[in-house]
Amino acid sequence: MMRRKINWLLTAVQIGLLTWSGTTLAADQVYVANEGADTVSVLDAASLKTLTNVHVGKMPHNVQVSPDGKLVWVTNNGEPDHAADVSAHKGMAQGDHDAMGKPGAIWAIDTATNAVVAKVPVGMHPAHVVVSPDGRLAYVTNGGDNTVTVIDTAARSHVATIPVGQFPHGLRFSPDGKEVYVANLKGGTVSVIDTASQKEVAQVPVGKGPAQTGFTPDGRLAFASLSGENAIAVIDPATRKVIRKVTVGTVPIQLYATPDSRTILVANQGTRKMPGKTVSMIDLETFKVVKTVVTGAGAHGVVVDREGRYAYVTNIYANSVSVLDVKDRKVTKTVPVGKAPNGISVTP
């Protein structure tokens, strides 16, 4: 009788663990900055159903989930002004944004409650934000004053302001956390920031209209999307030189490498008059586009989940998000979100 009871209890515990495990998986979430709606959409990663919309500052451009998954950092232009005509903003036409002309901020959303828990002022027209691998620091590009602001994520205070190239936009950490690569949209260069000294140590000439940077997780390669050349630049991080360029779709914006470092996905936005609606999938052994996947009008932001199975793409002109099956190289679902969805991030 006692053995039967013990076996029953063990079975109950195992079922409970399985249920808990499933709940954790289902809790994976995707965060979308709706630049034309002053909101961040929170989507269930599995179903793509909208769980909630969080009201944030004016024209939120980019989002980034912290490495521990507890906070989502959002760049915006300060307190929302609903009397203002936010619809006048045209998104990134020809891979560019007009500076807003006044200081912006990054806000932090608590992922447990979806409440805004911090607001930190930064520089002029903040574009992108990334968080260091250890979660201690956030780096924000300020397109309006050609700087990067470094924020202590715990104290929520400024650590440094780093001058970089002209109109810094997208930025990413190297896998070891020692460097940050910054795409200088109007400067044609990528700034290399040394995170130990908090200084720019190099500028790499890459081409026309670099909008975003990226790395393979193994650290072998770095990238910059060239919105003015319809190509991406492949950079050797050891020499800090462009080793080749790969032609993609029109006005490529964001890019993201798969966890196995074998493929990079590039979102091709096009223009408002002639929207792009594809993601280029590039094999990183042959450096050839192996598949061009149709998503939606204005494919802009892209992120790949931790398993490398799915990519999530914002379609800025279609006001939607598409989920792309990386293995099958096809879109499995597209759902509506807020107006002008821009940056996108997924729980780690």
Short mmCIF file of C-alpha atoms in Angstrom, two decimals:
data_model
loop_
_atom_site.label_atom_id
_atom_site.label_comp_id
_atom_site.label_asym_id
_atom_site.label_seq_id
_atom_site.Cartn_x
_atom_site.Cartn_y
_atom_site.Cartn_z
CA MET A 1 0.00 0.00 0.00
CA MET A 2 2.83 2.39 0.95
CA ARG A 3 4.75 1.58 -2.26
CA ARG A 4 1.62 2.25 -4.36
CA LYS A 5 1.15 5.60 -2.60
CA ILE A 6 4.78 6.56 -3.22
CA ASN A 7 4.48 5.61 -6.89
CA TRP A 8 1.31 7.69 -7.18
CA LEU A 9 3.04 10.69 -5.60
CA LEU A 10 6.03 10.35 -7.95
CA THR A 11 3.72 10.21 -10.94
CA ALA A 12 1.87 13.31 -9.73
CA VAL A 13 5.17 15.17 -9.30
CA GLN A 14 6.30 14.15 -12.79
CA ILE A 15 3.02 15.31 -14.32
CA GLY A 16 3.32 18.56 -12.39
CA LEU A 17 6.83 19.10 -13.72
CA LEU A 18 5.71 18.41 -17.27
CA THR A 19 2.83 20.84 -16.87
CA TRP A 20 5.14 23.48 -15.43
CA SER A 21 7.62 22.94 -18.24
CA GLY A 22 4.90 23.36 -20.83
CA THR A 23 3.69 26.53 -19.16
CA THR A 24 7.21 27.98 -19.28
CA LEU A 25 7.48 27.26 -22.98
CA ALA A 26 4.07 28.76 -23.68
CA ALA A 27 5.08 31.87 -21.73
CA ASP A 28 7.70 32.84 -24.34
CA GLN A 29 6.75 36.25 -25.62
CA VAL A 30 7.51 38.55 -28.53
CA TYR A 31 7.68 42.33 -28.02
CA VAL A 32 6.96 44.74 -30.89
CA ALA A 33 7.53 48.51 -30.92
CA ASN A 34 4.57 50.09 -32.73
CA GLU A 35 6.11 53.40 -33.73
CA GLY A 36 2.88 54.84 -35.09
CA ALA A 37 0.74 53.84 -32.10
CA ASP A 38 2.92 54.72 -29.06
CA THR A 39 2.60 51.14 -27.85
CA VAL A 40 4.51 47.90 -27.45
CA SER A 41 2.54 44.80 -28.45
CA VAL A 42 3.14 41.69 -26.36
CA LEU A 43 2.53 38.51 -28.35
CA ASP A 44 2.48 34.87 -27.30
CA ALA A 45 5.39 33.39 -29.25
CA ALA A 46 3.64 30.10 -30.00
CA SER A 47 0.23 31.34 -31.14
CA LEU A 48 1.12 34.96 -32.07
CA LYS A 49 -1.97 36.08 -30.19
CA THR A 50 -1.75 39.58 -28.74
CA LEU A 51 -1.64 39.33 -24.96
CA THR A 52 -1.64 43.07 -24.31
CA ASN A 53 -0.52 46.44 -25.62
CA VAL A 54 1.65 48.53 -23.32
CA HIS A 55 1.43 52.30 -23.69
CA VAL A 56 4.89 53.85 -23.85
CA GLY A 57 6.49 57.12 -24.96
CA LYS A 58 6.17 58.85 -28.33
CA MET A 59 7.11 56.88 -31.41
CA PRO A 60 8.81 53.85 -29.82
CA HIS A 61 11.39 52.68 -32.30
CA ASN A 62 13.17 49.67 -30.89
CA VAL A 63 12.77 47.09 -28.11
CA GLN A 64 15.19 44.74 -26.41
CA VAL A 65 14.50 42.05 -23.82
CA SER A 66 17.16 41.80 -21.10
CA PRO A 67 19.24 38.59 -20.98
CA ASP A 68 17.36 37.39 -17.86
CA GLY A 69 14.01 38.07 -19.52
CA LYS A 70 12.78 40.32 -16.71
CA LEU A 71 12.75 43.69 -18.47
CA VAL A 72 12.04 45.03 -21.94
CA TRP A 73 13.85 48.25 -22.84
CA VAL A 74 12.15 50.58 -25.33
CA THR A 75 13.55 53.64 -27.11
CA ASN A 76 11.12 56.51 -27.61
CA ASN A 77 10.82 60.28 -27.78
CA GLY A 78 9.55 60.94 -24.29
CA GLU A 79 6.10 61.31 -22.81
CA PRO A 80 3.30 60.67 -25.32
CA ASP A 81 1.41 63.63 -26.71
CA HIS A 82 -1.84 62.29 -28.08
CA ALA A 83 -2.72 65.71 -29.45
CA ALA A 84 0.26 65.51 -31.76
CA ASP A 85 -0.12 64.06 -35.22
CA VAL A 86 2.00 60.97 -34.78
CA SER A 87 0.73 59.70 -38.10
CA ALA A 88 2.85 62.32 -39.79
CA HIS A 89 5.91 60.17 -39.15
CA LYS A 90 6.66 58.17 -42.26
CA GLY A 91 8.75 55.34 -40.84
CA MET A 92 12.16 54.60 -42.28
CA ALA A 93 11.96 55.80 -45.87
CA GLN A 94 15.10 54.87 -47.82
CA GLY A 95 16.57 53.50 -44.60
CA ASP A 96 16.50 56.87 -42.86
CA HIS A 97 14.73 58.77 -40.10
CA ASP A 98 14.42 62.48 -39.54
CA ALA A 99 15.80 63.54 -36.20
CA MET A 100 13.09 64.52 -33.77
CA GLY A 101 15.00 67.55 -32.57
CA LYS A 102 14.64 66.96 -28.83
CA PRO A 103 15.98 64.52 -26.23
CA GLY A 104 14.39 61.10 -25.96
CA ALA A 105 14.34 58.30 -23.43
CA ILE A 106 14.41 54.59 -22.85
CA TRP A 107 11.63 53.05 -20.82
CA ALA A 108 11.69 49.69 -19.08
CA ILE A 109 8.72 47.30 -19.02
CA ASP A 110 8.50 44.60 -16.34
CA THR A 111 7.72 41.38 -18.22
CA ALA A 112 5.94 39.88 -15.20
CA THR A 113 3.36 42.66 -15.01
CA ASN A 114 3.74 44.45 -18.39
CA ALA A 115 3.96 47.71 -16.45
CA VAL A 116 6.44 50.50 -17.18
CA VAL A 117 8.84 50.57 -14.22
CA ALA A 118 11.55 53.01 -15.33
CA LYS A 119 12.09 56.01 -17.59
CA VAL A 120 15.66 57.12 -18.30
CA PRO A 121 16.44 60.21 -20.42
CA VAL A 122 19.03 59.77 -23.16
CA GLY A 123 20.13 61.82 -26.18
CA MET A 124 18.48 63.22 -29.28
CA HIS A 125 16.28 60.87 -31.30
CA PRO A 126 17.19 57.52 -29.71
CA ALA A 127 16.99 54.67 -32.19
CA HIS A 128 18.14 51.27 -30.90
CA VAL A 129 18.97 49.78 -27.52
CA VAL A 130 20.97 46.66 -26.65
CA VAL A 131 21.76 45.12 -23.27
CA SER A 132 25.15 43.66 -22.34
CA PRO A 133 25.37 39.85 -22.04
CA ASP A 134 25.67 40.17 -18.24
CA GLY A 135 22.62 42.45 -18.14
CA ARG A 136 24.43 45.25 -16.33
CA LEU A 137 24.51 47.92 -19.03
CA ALA A 138 22.26 49.18 -21.81
CA TYR A 139 23.65 51.00 -24.85
CA VAL A 140 21.42 53.43 -26.76
CA THR A 141 22.15 55.11 -30.10
CA ASN A 142 21.23 58.80 -30.27
CA GLY A 143 20.79 59.60 -33.97
CA GLY A 144 20.24 63.29 -33.34
CA ASP A 145 23.55 64.00 -31.62
CA ASN A 146 25.87 61.27 -32.93
CA THR A 147 26.41 59.57 -29.60
CA VAL A 148 25.76 56.36 -27.72
CA THR A 149 24.43 56.60 -24.17
CA VAL A 150 25.45 53.90 -21.68
CA ILE A 151 22.95 53.19 -18.88
CA ASP A 152 23.41 51.23 -15.65
CA THR A 153 20.34 48.97 -15.79
CA ALA A 154 20.16 48.45 -12.02
CA ALA A 155 20.71 52.06 -10.92
CA ARG A 156 18.92 53.30 -14.08
CA SER A 157 21.43 56.09 -14.42
CA HIS A 158 23.96 57.31 -16.99
CA VAL A 159 27.40 55.71 -17.07
CA ALA A 160 28.87 57.33 -20.18
CA THR A 161 28.15 59.21 -23.39
CA ILE A 162 30.29 58.04 -26.30
CA PRO A 163 30.77 60.07 -29.51
CA VAL A 164 30.47 57.89 -32.63
CA GLY A 165 29.81 58.40 -36.36
CA GLN A 166 27.08 60.33 -38.13
CA PHE A 167 23.50 59.36 -37.23
CA PRO A 168 24.09 56.13 -35.29
CA HIS A 169 21.21 53.70 -35.65
CA GLY A 170 21.35 49.93 -35.06
CA LEU A 171 23.92 48.38 -32.75
CA ARG A 172 24.82 44.95 -31.39
CA PHE A 173 27.22 43.39 -28.90
CA SER A 174 29.95 41.01 -29.92
CA PRO A 175 29.23 37.56 -28.42
CA ASP A 176 31.96 37.98 -25.79
CA GLY A 177 30.56 41.36 -24.72
CA LYS A 178 33.87 43.14 -25.28
CA GLU A 179 32.76 45.30 -28.18
CA VAL A 180 29.67 47.01 -29.55
CA TYR A 181 29.31 47.57 -33.29
CA VAL A 182 27.26 50.67 -34.20
CA ALA A 183 25.83 51.33 -37.68
CA ASN A 184 26.28 55.01 -38.55
CA LEU A 185 23.42 55.48 -41.01
CA LYS A 186 24.58 58.74 -42.57
CA GLY A 187 28.29 58.19 -42.04
CA GLY A 188 28.78 55.02 -44.07
CA THR A 189 30.73 53.44 -41.23
CA VAL A 190 30.45 51.07 -38.30
CA SER A 191 31.82 52.37 -35.01
CA VAL A 192 33.56 49.87 -32.74
CA ILE A 193 33.10 50.62 -29.04
CA ASP A 194 35.40 49.01 -26.49
CA THR A 195 33.17 48.19 -23.51
CA ALA A 196 36.04 48.22 -21.00
CA SER A 197 37.06 51.81 -21.74
CA GLN A 198 33.63 52.97 -23.01
CA LYS A 199 35.30 54.58 -26.01
CA GLU A 200 35.09 54.33 -29.77
CA VAL A 201 38.28 52.57 -30.86
CA ALA A 202 37.67 52.31 -34.61
CA GLN A 203 35.38 53.24 -37.48
CA VAL A 204 35.02 50.66 -40.23
CA PRO A 205 34.00 52.00 -43.69
CA VAL A 206 31.22 49.69 -44.89
CA GLY A 207 29.13 51.40 -47.58
CA LYS A 208 25.95 53.39 -48.11
CA GLY A 209 23.33 53.69 -45.40
CA PRO A 210 24.35 51.14 -42.76
CA ALA A 211 21.18 50.62 -40.71
CA GLN A 212 21.93 47.68 -38.41
CA THR A 213 24.80 45.48 -37.31
CA GLY A 214 24.97 41.88 -36.20
CA PHE A 215 27.27 38.99 -35.29
CA THR A 216 27.28 35.26 -35.68
CA PRO A 217 27.02 33.72 -32.19
CA ASP A 218 30.41 32.03 -32.70
CA GLY A 219 32.00 35.47 -33.18
CA ARG A 220 33.49 34.56 -36.56
CA LEU A 221 31.67 37.21 -38.58
CA ALA A 222 30.04 40.60 -38.15
CA PHE A 223 27.58 42.31 -40.49
CA ALA A 224 26.09 45.64 -41.47
CA SER A 225 22.94 46.08 -43.55
CA LEU A 226 23.51 48.63 -46.31
CA SER A 227 20.14 50.25 -46.94
CA GLY A 228 21.59 52.45 -49.68
CA GLU A 229 23.19 49.57 -51.61
CA ASN A 230 20.61 46.78 -51.29
CA ALA A 231 23.34 44.61 -49.78
CA ILE A 232 24.92 43.52 -46.55
CA ALA A 233 28.57 43.99 -45.66
CA VAL A 234 30.37 41.00 -44.12
CA ILE A 235 33.03 42.11 -41.65
CA ASP A 236 35.97 40.17 -40.20
CA PRO A 237 35.97 41.21 -36.50
CA ALA A 238 39.65 40.28 -36.17
CA THR A 239 40.82 42.70 -38.86
CA ARG A 240 37.83 45.06 -38.72
CA LYS A 241 37.59 45.02 -42.49
CA VAL A 242 34.77 44.28 -44.93
CA ILE A 243 35.62 40.97 -46.59
CA ARG A 244 32.67 40.80 -48.99
CA LYS A 245 29.23 42.13 -49.80
CA VAL A 246 26.10 40.10 -50.52
CA THR A 247 23.25 41.53 -52.60
CA VAL A 248 19.79 41.21 -51.00
CA GLY A 249 16.41 42.90 -51.50
CA THR A 250 15.62 46.62 -51.60
CA VAL A 251 16.48 48.77 -48.58
CA PRO A 252 17.61 46.06 -46.14
CA ILE A 253 17.19 47.13 -42.53
CA GLN A 254 17.51 44.65 -39.68
CA LEU A 255 19.40 41.37 -39.80
CA TYR A 256 19.85 38.47 -37.41
CA ALA A 257 22.00 35.31 -37.41
CA THR A 258 20.72 31.88 -36.39
CA PRO A 259 22.12 30.32 -33.17
CA ASP A 260 24.17 27.79 -35.16
CA SER A 261 25.95 30.66 -36.99
CA ARG A 262 25.10 29.09 -40.36
CA THR A 263 22.46 31.50 -41.69
CA ILE A 264 21.68 35.20 -41.50
CA LEU A 265 18.22 36.61 -42.15
CA VAL A 266 17.87 40.09 -43.65
CA ALA A 267 14.60 42.07 -43.70
CA ASN A 268 14.14 44.03 -46.95
CA GLN A 269 11.86 47.00 -46.27
CA GLY A 270 11.84 48.81 -49.60
CA THR A 271 10.19 52.24 -49.60
CA ARG A 272 6.70 53.47 -48.83
CA LYS A 273 6.01 53.93 -52.56
CA MET A 274 7.61 50.62 -53.49
CA PRO A 275 7.49 48.43 -50.36
CA GLY A 276 9.78 45.48 -50.01
CA LYS A 277 8.12 42.43 -48.55
CA THR A 278 10.83 39.80 -48.24
CA VAL A 279 13.45 38.30 -45.96
CA SER A 280 16.70 37.14 -47.55
CA MET A 281 18.19 33.97 -46.04
CA ILE A 282 21.97 33.85 -46.62
CA ASP A 283 24.09 30.72 -46.19
CA LEU A 284 27.23 31.76 -44.30
CA GLU A 285 29.46 29.11 -45.87
CA THR A 286 28.71 30.02 -49.49
CA PHE A 287 27.58 33.62 -48.84
CA LYS A 288 24.70 33.12 -51.24
CA VAL A 289 21.02 33.91 -50.79
CA VAL A 290 19.51 30.43 -50.52
CA LYS A 291 15.92 31.57 -50.10
CA THR A 292 13.87 34.75 -50.41
CA VAL A 293 10.79 34.48 -48.21
CA VAL A 294 7.76 36.73 -48.74
CA THR A 295 6.46 38.24 -45.47
CA GLY A 296 4.52 41.53 -45.67
CA ALA A 297 4.87 45.08 -46.93
CA GLY A 298 7.84 46.83 -45.36
CA ALA A 299 9.71 43.91 -43.79
CA HIS A 300 11.77 45.78 -41.22
CA GLY A 301 12.66 44.12 -37.91
CA VAL A 302 13.77 40.51 -37.50
CA VAL A 303 14.72 38.34 -34.55
CA VAL A 304 15.36 34.59 -34.23
CA ASP A 305 14.33 32.54 -31.19
CA ARG A 306 16.87 30.76 -29.00
CA GLU A 307 16.34 27.35 -30.66
CA GLY A 308 16.77 28.83 -34.13
CA ARG A 309 13.44 27.40 -35.24
CA TYR A 310 11.42 30.56 -35.79
CA ALA A 311 12.12 34.11 -36.88
CA TYR A 312 9.71 36.96 -36.15
CA VAL A 313 9.47 39.81 -38.67
CA THR A 314 7.76 43.20 -38.42
CA ASN A 315 6.06 44.48 -41.58
CA ILE A 316 6.11 48.22 -41.03
CA TYR A 317 3.76 49.21 -43.87
CA ALA A 318 1.36 46.29 -43.38
CA ASN A 319 1.05 46.80 -39.59
CA SER A 320 1.72 43.12 -38.99
CA VAL A 321 4.18 40.52 -37.70
CA SER A 322 5.06 37.35 -39.60
CA VAL A 323 6.53 34.18 -38.13
CA LEU A 324 9.00 32.42 -40.40
CA ASP A 325 9.90 28.75 -40.00
CA VAL A 326 13.69 28.83 -40.39
CA LYS A 327 14.05 25.13 -41.21
CA ASP A 328 11.24 25.02 -43.77
CA ARG A 329 12.05 28.52 -45.03
CA LYS A 330 8.46 29.70 -45.17
CA VAL A 331 6.04 31.96 -43.32
CA THR A 332 3.59 30.03 -41.17
CA LYS A 333 1.48 32.89 -39.86
CA THR A 334 1.02 36.65 -40.11
CA VAL A 335 -0.99 38.66 -37.57
CA PRO A 336 -1.97 42.32 -37.18
CA VAL A 337 -0.29 44.49 -34.53
CA GLY A 338 -0.16 48.25 -33.97
CA LYS A 339 0.62 50.95 -36.50
CA ALA A 340 4.10 50.98 -38.05
CA PRO A 341 5.67 48.06 -36.15
CA ASN A 342 9.40 48.57 -36.04
CA GLY A 343 11.81 46.90 -33.62
CA ILE A 344 11.12 43.38 -32.32
CA SER A 345 12.59 41.20 -29.58
CA VAL A 346 11.82 37.79 -28.07
CA THR A 347 12.30 36.41 -24.56
CA PRO A 348 15.70 34.70 -24.24
#
